[in-house]
PDB file of C-alpha atoms in Angstrom:
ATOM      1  CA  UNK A   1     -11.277 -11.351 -27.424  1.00  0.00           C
ATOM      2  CA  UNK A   2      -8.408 -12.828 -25.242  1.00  0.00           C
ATOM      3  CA  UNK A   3      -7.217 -11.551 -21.616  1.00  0.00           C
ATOM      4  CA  UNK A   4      -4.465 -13.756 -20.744  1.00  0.00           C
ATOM      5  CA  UNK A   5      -3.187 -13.713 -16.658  1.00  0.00           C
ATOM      6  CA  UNK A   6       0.222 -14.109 -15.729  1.00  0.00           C
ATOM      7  CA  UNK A   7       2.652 -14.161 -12.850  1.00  0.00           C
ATOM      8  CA  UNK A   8       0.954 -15.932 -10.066  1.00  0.00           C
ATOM      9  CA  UNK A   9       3.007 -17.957  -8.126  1.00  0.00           C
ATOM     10  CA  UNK A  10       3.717 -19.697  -4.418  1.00  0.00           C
ATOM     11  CA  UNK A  11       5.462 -17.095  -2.358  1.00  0.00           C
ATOM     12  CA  UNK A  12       5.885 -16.330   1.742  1.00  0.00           C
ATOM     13  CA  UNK A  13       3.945 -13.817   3.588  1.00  0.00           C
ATOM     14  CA  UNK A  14       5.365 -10.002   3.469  1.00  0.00           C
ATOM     15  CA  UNK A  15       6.653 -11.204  -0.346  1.00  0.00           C
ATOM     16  CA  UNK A  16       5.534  -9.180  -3.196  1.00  0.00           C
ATOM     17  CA  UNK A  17       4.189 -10.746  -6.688  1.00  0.00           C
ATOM     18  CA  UNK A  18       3.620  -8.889  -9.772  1.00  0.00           C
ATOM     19  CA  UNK A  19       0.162 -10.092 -12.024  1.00  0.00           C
ATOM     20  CA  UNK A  20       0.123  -9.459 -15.770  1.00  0.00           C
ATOM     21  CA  UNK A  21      -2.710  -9.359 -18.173  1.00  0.00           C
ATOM     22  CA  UNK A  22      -2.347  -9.111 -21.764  1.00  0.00           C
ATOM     23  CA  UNK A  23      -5.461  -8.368 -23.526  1.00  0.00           C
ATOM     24  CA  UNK A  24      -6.386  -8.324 -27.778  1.00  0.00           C
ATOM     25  CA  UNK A  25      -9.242  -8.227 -29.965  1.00  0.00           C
ATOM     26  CA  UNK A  26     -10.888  -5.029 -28.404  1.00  0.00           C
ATOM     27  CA  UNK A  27     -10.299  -1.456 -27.900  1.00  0.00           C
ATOM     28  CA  UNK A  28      -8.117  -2.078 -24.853  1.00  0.00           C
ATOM     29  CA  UNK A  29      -7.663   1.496 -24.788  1.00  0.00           C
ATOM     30  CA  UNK A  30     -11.144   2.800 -23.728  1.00  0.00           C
ATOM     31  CA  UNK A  31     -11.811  -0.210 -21.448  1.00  0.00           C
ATOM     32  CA  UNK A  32     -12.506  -0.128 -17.941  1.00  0.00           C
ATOM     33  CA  UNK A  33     -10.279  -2.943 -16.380  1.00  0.00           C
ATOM     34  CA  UNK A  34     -10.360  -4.642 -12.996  1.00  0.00           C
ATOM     35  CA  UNK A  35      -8.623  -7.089 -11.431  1.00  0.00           C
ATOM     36  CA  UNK A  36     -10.719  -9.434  -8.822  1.00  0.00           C
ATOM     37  CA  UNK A  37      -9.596 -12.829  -7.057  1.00  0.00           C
ATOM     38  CA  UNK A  38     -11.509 -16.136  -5.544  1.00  0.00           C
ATOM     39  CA  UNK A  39     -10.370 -17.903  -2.591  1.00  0.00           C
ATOM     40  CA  UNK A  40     -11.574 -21.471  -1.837  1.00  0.00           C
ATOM     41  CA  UNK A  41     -14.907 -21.477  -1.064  1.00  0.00           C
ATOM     42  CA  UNK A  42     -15.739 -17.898  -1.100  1.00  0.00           C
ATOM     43  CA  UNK A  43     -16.951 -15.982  -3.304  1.00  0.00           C
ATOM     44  CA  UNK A  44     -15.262 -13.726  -5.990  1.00  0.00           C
ATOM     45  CA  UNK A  45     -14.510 -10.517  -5.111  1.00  0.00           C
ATOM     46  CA  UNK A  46     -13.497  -7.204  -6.366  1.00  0.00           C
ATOM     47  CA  UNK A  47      -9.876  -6.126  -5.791  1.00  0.00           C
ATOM     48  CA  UNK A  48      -9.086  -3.240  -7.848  1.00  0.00           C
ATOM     49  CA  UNK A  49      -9.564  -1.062 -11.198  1.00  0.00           C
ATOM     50  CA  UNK A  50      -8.186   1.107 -13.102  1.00  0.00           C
ATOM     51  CA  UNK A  51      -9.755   3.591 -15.621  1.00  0.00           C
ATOM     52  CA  UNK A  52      -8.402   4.496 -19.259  1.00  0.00           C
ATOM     53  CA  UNK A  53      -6.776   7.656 -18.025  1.00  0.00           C
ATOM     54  CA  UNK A  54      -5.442   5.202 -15.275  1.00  0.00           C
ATOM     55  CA  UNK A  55      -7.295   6.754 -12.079  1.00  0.00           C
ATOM     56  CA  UNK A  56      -7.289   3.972  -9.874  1.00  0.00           C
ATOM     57  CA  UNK A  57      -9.796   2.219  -7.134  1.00  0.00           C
ATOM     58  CA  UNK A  58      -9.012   0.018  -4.418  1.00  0.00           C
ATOM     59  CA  UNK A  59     -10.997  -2.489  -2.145  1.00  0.00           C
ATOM     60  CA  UNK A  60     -10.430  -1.904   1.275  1.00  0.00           C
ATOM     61  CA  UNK A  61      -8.299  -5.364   2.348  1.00  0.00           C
ATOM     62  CA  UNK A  62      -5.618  -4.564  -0.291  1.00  0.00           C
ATOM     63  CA  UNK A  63      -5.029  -0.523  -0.295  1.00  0.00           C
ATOM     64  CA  UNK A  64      -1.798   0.290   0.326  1.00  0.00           C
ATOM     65  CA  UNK A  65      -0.289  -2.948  -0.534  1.00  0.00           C
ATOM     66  CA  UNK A  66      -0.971  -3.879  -4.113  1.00  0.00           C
ATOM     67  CA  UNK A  67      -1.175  -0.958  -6.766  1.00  0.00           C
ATOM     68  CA  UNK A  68      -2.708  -1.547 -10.588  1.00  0.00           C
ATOM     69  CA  UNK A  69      -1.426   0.062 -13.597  1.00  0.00           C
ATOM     70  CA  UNK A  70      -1.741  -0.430 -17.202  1.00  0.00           C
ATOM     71  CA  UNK A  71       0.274   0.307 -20.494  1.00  0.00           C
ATOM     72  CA  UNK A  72      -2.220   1.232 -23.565  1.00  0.00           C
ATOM     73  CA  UNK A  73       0.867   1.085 -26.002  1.00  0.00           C
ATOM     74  CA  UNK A  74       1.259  -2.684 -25.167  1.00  0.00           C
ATOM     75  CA  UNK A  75      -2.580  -3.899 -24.009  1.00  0.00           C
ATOM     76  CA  UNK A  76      -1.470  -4.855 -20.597  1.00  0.00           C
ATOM     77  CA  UNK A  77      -2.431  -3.909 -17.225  1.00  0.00           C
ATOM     78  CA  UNK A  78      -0.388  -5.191 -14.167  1.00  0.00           C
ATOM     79  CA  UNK A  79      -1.241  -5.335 -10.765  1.00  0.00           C
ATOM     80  CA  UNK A  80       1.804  -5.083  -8.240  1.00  0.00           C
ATOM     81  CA  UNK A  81       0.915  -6.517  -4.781  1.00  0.00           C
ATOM     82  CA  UNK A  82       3.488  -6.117  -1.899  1.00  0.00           C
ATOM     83  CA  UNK A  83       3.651  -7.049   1.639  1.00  0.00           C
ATOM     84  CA  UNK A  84       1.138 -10.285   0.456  1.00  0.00           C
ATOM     85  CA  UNK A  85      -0.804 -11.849   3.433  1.00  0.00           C
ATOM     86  CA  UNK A  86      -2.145 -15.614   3.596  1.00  0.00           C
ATOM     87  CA  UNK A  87      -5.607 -13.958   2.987  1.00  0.00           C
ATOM     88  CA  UNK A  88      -4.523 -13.001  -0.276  1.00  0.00           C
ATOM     89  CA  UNK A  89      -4.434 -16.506  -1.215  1.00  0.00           C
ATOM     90  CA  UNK A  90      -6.781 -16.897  -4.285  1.00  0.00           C
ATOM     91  CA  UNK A  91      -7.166 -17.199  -7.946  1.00  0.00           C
ATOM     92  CA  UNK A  92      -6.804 -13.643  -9.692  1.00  0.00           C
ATOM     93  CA  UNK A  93      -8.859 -12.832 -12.678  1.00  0.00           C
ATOM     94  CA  UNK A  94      -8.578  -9.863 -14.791  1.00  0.00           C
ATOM     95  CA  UNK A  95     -11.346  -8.515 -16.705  1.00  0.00           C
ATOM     96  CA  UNK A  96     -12.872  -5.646 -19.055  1.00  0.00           C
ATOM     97  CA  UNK A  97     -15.560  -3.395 -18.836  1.00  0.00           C
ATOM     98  CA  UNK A  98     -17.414  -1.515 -20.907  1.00  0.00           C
ATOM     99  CA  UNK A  99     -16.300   2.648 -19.666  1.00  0.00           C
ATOM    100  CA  UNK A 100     -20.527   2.912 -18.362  1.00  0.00           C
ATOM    101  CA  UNK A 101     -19.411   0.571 -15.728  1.00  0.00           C
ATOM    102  CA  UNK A 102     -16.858   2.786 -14.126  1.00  0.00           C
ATOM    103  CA  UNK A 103     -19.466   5.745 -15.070  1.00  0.00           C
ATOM    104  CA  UNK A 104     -22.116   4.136 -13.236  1.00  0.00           C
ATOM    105  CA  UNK A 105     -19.983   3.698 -10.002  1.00  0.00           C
ATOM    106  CA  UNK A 106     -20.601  -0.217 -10.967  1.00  0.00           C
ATOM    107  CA  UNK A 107     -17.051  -1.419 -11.010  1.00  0.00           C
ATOM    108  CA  UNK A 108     -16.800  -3.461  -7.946  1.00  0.00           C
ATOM    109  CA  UNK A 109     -19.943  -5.869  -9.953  1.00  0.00           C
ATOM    110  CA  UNK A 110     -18.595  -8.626 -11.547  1.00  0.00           C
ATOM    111  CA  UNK A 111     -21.566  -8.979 -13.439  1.00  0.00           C
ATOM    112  CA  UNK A 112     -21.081  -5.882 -15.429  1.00  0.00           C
ATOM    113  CA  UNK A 113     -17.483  -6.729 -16.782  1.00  0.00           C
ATOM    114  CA  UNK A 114     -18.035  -7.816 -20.507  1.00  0.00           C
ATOM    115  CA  UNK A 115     -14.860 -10.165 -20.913  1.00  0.00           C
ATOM    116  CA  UNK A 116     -12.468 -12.451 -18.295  1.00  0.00           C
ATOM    117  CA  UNK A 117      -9.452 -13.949 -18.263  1.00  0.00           C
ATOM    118  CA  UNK A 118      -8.606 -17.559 -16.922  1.00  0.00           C
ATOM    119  CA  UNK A 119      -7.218 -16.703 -13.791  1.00  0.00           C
ATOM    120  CA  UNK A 120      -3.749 -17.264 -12.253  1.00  0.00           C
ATOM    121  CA  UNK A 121      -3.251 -18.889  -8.509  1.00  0.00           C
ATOM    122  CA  UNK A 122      -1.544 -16.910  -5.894  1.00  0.00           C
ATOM    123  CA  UNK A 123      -0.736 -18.837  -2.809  1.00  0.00           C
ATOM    124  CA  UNK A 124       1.137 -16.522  -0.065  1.00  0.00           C
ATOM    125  CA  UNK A 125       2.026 -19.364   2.624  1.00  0.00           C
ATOM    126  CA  UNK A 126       2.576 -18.207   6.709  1.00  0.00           C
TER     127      UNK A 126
END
């Protein structure tokens, strides 16, 4: 099982960034998949998800400015974040979950994702 992040980068507030991950060696299909982020010294958070049927979910500090999608034909999800803020400065992780996560309204839990990627900085500067 690989998920592989891409397209972090050092950009200037009010920029926009787009994230990649490319995932193999599961059913990427009937996955769960959410994308969460770690800024120094704090903990890791949820920032968004995105079902198999690609109904999405938002955390509150990032609606309206980044939007997820995903592409079954090509096992990649994406995660396209305008109008970035210096608080959006963190590592972004992608990750999988088994479809009873999103089921049992457990998305936003780290804990029950099953497989993570290495991460990719983003660093929005002021």
């Amino acid at each position: 099982v690989q998920l592989q992040a891409s397209g972090g980068g050092l950009v200037q507030a009010g920029d926009s960034l787009r994230l990649s991950c490319a995932a193999s060696g599961f059913t990427f299909s009937s996955y769960y998949m959410g994308w969460f982020r770690q800024a120094p010294g704090k903990e890791r958070e949820f920032v968004s998800g995105i079902t198999w049927s690609s109904i999405t979910s938002y955390a509150d500090s990032v609606k309206g400015r980044f939007t997820m999608s995903r592409d079954n034909s090509k096992n990649t999800m994406y995660l396209q974040m305008n109008s970035l803020k210096p608080e959006d400065t963190a590592v972004y992780y992608c990750a999988a979950a088994d479809a009873r996560t999103y089921l049992s309204a457990n998305y936003k839990r780290q804990d029950k994702y099953d497989y993570w990627g290495q991460g990719t900085q983003v660093t929005v500067s002021s």
